[in-house]
Short mmCIF file of C-alpha atoms in Angstrom, two decimals:
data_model
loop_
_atom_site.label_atom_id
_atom_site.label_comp_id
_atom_site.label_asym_id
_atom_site.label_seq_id
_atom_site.Cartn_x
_atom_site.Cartn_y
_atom_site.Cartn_z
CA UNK B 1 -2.91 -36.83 71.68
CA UNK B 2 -6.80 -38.00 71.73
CA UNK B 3 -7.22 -39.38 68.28
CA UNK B 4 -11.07 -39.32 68.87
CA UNK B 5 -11.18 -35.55 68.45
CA UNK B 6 -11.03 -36.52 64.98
CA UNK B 7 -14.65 -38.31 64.99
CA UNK B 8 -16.07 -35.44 67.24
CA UNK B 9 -15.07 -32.74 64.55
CA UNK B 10 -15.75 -35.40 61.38
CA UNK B 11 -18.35 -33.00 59.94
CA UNK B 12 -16.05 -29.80 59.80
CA UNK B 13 -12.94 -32.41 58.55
CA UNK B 14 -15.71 -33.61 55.80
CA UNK B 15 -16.67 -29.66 54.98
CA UNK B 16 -13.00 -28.98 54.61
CA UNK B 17 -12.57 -31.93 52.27
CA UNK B 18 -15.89 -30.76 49.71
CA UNK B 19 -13.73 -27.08 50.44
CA UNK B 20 -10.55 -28.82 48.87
CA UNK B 21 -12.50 -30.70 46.42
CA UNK B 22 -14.39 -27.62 44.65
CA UNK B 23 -11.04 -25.59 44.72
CA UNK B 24 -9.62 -28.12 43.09
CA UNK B 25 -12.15 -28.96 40.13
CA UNK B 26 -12.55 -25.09 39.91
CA UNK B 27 -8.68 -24.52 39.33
CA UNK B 28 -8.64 -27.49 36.87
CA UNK B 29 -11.33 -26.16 34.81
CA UNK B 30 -9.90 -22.49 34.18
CA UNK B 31 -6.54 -24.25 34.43
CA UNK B 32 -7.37 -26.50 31.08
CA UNK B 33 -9.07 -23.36 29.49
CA UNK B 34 -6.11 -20.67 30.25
CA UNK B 35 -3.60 -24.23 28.69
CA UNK B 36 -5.57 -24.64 25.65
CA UNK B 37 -5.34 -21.25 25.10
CA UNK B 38 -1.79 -21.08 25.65
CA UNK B 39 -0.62 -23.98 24.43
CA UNK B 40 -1.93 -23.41 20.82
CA UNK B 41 -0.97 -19.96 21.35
CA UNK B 42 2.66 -21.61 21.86
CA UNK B 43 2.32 -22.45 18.31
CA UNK B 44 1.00 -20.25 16.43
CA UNK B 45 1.96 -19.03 13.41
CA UNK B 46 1.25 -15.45 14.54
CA UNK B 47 4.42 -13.74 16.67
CA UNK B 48 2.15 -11.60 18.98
CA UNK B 49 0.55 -14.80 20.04
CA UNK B 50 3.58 -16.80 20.70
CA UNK B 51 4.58 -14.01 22.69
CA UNK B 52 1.93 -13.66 25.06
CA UNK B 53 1.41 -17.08 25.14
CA UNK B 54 5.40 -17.61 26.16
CA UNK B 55 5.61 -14.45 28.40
CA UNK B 56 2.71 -15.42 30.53
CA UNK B 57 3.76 -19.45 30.57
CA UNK B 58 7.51 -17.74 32.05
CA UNK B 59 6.02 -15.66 34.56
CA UNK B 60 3.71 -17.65 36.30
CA UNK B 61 6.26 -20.76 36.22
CA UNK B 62 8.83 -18.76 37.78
CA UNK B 63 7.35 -17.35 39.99
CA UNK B 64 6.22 -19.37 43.96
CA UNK B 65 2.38 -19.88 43.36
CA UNK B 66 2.19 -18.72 47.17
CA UNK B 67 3.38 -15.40 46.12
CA UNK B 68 0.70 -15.59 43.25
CA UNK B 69 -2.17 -16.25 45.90
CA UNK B 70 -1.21 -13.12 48.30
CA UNK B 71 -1.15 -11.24 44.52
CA UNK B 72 -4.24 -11.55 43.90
CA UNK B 73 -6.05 -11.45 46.84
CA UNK B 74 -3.86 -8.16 48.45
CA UNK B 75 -1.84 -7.08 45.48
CA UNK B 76 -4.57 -7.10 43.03
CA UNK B 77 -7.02 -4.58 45.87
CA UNK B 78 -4.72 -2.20 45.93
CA UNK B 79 -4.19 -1.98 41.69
CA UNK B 80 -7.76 -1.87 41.64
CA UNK B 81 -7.66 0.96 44.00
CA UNK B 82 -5.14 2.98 42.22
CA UNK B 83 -7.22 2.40 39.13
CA UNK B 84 -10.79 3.21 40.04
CA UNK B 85 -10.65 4.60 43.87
CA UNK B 86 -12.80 2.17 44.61
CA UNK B 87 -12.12 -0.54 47.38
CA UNK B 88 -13.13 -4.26 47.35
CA UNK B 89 -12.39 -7.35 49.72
CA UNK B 90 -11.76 -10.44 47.11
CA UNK B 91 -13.67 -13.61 48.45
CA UNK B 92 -11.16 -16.11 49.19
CA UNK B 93 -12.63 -18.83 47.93
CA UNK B 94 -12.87 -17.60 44.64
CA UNK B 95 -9.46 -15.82 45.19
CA UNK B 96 -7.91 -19.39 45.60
CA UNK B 97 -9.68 -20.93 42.57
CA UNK B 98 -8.29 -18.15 40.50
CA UNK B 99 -5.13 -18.16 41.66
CA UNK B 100 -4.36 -21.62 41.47
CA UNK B 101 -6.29 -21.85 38.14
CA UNK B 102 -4.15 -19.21 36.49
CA UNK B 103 -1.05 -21.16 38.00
CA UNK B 104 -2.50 -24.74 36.67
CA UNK B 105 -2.87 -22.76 33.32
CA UNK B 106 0.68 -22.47 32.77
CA UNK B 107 1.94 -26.17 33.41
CA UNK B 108 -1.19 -27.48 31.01
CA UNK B 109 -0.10 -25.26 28.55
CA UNK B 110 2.50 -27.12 28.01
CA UNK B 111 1.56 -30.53 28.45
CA UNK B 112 -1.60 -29.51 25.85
CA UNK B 113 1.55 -28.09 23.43
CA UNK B 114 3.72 -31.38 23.71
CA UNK B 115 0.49 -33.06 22.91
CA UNK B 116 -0.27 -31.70 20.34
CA UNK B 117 2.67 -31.65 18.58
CA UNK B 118 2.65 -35.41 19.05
CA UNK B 119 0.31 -36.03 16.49
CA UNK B 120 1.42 -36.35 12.57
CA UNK B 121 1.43 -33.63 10.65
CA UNK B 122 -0.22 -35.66 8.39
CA UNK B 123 -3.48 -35.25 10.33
CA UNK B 124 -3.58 -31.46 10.09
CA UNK B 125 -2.71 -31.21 6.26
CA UNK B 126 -5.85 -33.63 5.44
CA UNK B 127 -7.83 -31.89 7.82
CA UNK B 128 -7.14 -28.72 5.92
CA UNK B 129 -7.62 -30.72 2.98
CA UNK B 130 -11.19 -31.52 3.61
CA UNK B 131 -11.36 -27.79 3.33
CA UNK B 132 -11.26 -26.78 7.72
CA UNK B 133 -9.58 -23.59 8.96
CA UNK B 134 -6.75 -23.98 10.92
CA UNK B 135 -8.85 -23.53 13.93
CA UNK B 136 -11.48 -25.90 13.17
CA UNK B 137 -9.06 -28.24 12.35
CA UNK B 138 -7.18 -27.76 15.73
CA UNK B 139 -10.05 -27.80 17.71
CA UNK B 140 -12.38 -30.81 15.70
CA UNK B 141 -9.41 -32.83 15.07
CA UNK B 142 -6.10 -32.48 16.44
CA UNK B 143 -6.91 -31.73 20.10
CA UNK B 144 -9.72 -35.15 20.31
CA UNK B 145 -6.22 -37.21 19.80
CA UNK B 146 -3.93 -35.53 21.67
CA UNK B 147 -6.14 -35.59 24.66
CA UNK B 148 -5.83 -39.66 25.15
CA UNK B 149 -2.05 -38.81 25.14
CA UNK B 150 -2.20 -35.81 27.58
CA UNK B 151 -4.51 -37.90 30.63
CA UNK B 152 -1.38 -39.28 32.72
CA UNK B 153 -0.29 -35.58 33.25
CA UNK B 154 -3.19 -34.15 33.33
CA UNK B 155 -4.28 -36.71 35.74
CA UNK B 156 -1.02 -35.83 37.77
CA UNK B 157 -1.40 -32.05 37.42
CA UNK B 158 -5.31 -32.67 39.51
CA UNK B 159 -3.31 -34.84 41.84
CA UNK B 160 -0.62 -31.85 42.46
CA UNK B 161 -3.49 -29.36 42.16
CA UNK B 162 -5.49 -31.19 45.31
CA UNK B 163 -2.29 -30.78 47.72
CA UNK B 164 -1.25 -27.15 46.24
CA UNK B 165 -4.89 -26.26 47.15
CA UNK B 166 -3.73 -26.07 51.08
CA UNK B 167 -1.67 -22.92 50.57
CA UNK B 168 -4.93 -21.04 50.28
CA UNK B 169 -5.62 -21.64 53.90
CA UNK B 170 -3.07 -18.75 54.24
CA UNK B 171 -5.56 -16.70 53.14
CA UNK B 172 -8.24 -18.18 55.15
CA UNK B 173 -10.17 -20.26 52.88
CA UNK B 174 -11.31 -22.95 54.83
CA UNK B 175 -10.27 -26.04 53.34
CA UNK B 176 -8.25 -29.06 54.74
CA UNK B 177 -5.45 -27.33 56.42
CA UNK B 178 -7.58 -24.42 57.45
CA UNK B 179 -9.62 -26.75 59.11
CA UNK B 180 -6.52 -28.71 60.89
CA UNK B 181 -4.94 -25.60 61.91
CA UNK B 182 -8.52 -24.28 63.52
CA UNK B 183 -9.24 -27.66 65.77
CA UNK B 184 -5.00 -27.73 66.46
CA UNK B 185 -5.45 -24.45 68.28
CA UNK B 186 -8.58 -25.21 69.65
CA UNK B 187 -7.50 -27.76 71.30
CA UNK B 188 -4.20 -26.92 71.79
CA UNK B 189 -2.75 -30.51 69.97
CA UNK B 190 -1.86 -30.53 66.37
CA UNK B 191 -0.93 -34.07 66.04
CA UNK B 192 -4.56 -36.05 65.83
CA UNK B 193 -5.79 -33.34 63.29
CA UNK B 194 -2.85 -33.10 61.05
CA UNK B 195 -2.55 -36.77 60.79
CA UNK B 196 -6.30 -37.12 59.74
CA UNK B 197 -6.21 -34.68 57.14
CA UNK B 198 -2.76 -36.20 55.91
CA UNK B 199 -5.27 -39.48 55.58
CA UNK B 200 -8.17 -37.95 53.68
CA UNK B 201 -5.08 -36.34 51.57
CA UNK B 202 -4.01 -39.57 50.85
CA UNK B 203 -7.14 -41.19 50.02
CA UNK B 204 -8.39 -38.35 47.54
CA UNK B 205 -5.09 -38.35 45.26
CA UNK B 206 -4.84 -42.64 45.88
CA UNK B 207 -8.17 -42.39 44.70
CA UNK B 208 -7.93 -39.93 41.82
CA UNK B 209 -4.50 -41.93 41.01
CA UNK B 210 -6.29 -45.14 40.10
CA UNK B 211 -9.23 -43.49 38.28
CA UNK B 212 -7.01 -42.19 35.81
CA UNK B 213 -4.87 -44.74 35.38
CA UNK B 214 -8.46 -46.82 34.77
CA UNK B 215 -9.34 -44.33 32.60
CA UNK B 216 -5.86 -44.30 29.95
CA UNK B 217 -6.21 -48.23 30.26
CA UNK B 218 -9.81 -47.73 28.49
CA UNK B 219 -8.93 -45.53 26.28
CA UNK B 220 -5.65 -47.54 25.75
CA UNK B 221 -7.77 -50.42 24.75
CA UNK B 222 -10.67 -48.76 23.21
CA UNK B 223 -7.97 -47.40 20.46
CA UNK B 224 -6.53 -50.82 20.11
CA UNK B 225 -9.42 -52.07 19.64
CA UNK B 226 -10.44 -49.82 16.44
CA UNK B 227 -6.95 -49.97 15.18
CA UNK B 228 -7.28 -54.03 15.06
CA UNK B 229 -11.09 -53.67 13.33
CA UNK B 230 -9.39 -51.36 10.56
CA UNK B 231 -6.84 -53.64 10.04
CA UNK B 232 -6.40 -55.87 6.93
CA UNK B 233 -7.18 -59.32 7.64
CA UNK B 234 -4.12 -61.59 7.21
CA UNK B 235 -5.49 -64.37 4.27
CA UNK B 236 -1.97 -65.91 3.71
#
């Protein structure tokens, strides 16, 4: 086992990091727009919505988010095929962003739904009362204070997003494992590269970890802070 292999090959270990890294951020960002979506569609006041919202939230929970990837990149051809006659070859890259994206989607659906519902009801009646629609109201008012309640698990759904992101390599997106699994066979020893990329792995969601929990401390304070300057000063 020649640890130094991992030095010679740093460049295509670094690559397959940035790979990780922009699967990752991609699948968070249609992740948090599919959950929005879904998690005020959780509670709406209109059935159809709640419906979709729910049915969608059920399948792609209960269902392996491996078995989602292979989907969409050789379920979803053939569909396509049936449909048009025409034939395509998905990019796996995007593939992989999609698929974990519309698998993020469900979890942050509801953790945008239990945040949500956190807040008074108080807040949305006065909204309304300043003469917003329901939407307006949702989206100016209710969903800028839910979100300071909604960063620990949002900050842990990146964190399981960033290790999820290796079962793409199955479809040959080269990421982290993709690139472990390429220098294992090229040299013929797994160990060195598998316990490198288990140490960038480590670093990234240590990393992400304590920015987060920075970031809920600021905010945290920040709130304190404007709840004390409202406050009533005590003259007795």
């Amino acid at each position: 086992m020649d640890f130094s292999l991992l030095f010679k090959h740093q460049d295509m270990l670094l690559h397959g990091a940035w790979i990780t890294l922009q699967v990752t951020f991609g699948a968070l960002a249609l992740g948090l727009v599919l959950g929005i979506l879904a998690g005020t569609g959780r509670i709406s006041r209109r059935v159809q919505i709640r419906v979709i919202a729910d049915a969608y939230i059920q399948v792609i929970r209960g269902t392996p988010m491996l078995l989602q990837i292979f989907f969409f990149y050789l379920g979803f051809p053939q569909l396509y095929m049936l449909a048009t006659g025409e034939g395509f070859t998905p990019d796996p890259l995007i593939t992989g962003i999609v698929a974990l994206g519309i698998n993020s989607g469900a979890y942050n659906a509801e953790i945008i739904r239990a945040g949500i519902q956190s807040i008074n009801k108080g807040q949305m009646e006065a909204a309304r009362g300043t003469g917003l629609s329901h939407t307006q109201a949702m989206f100016h008012v209710i969903l800028p204070q839910a979100l300071k309640r909604m960063i620990p698990p949002l900050g842990n759904e990146l964190i399981v997003l960033l290790k999820d992101s290796s079962l793409i390599s199955t479809i040959g997106v080269a990421e982290l494992m993709f690139t472990a699994k390429v220098l294992g066979a090229r040299y013929y020893t797994y160990v060195p590269f598998l316990v490198g990329v288990g140490c960038i792995y480590l670093v990234l969601t240590f990393g992400f970890s304590r920015l987060f929990n920075a970031l809920e401390r600021k905010l945290s304070s920040g709130s304190g802070a404007r709840e004390n300057k409202g406050a009533v000063p005590d003259l007795g």
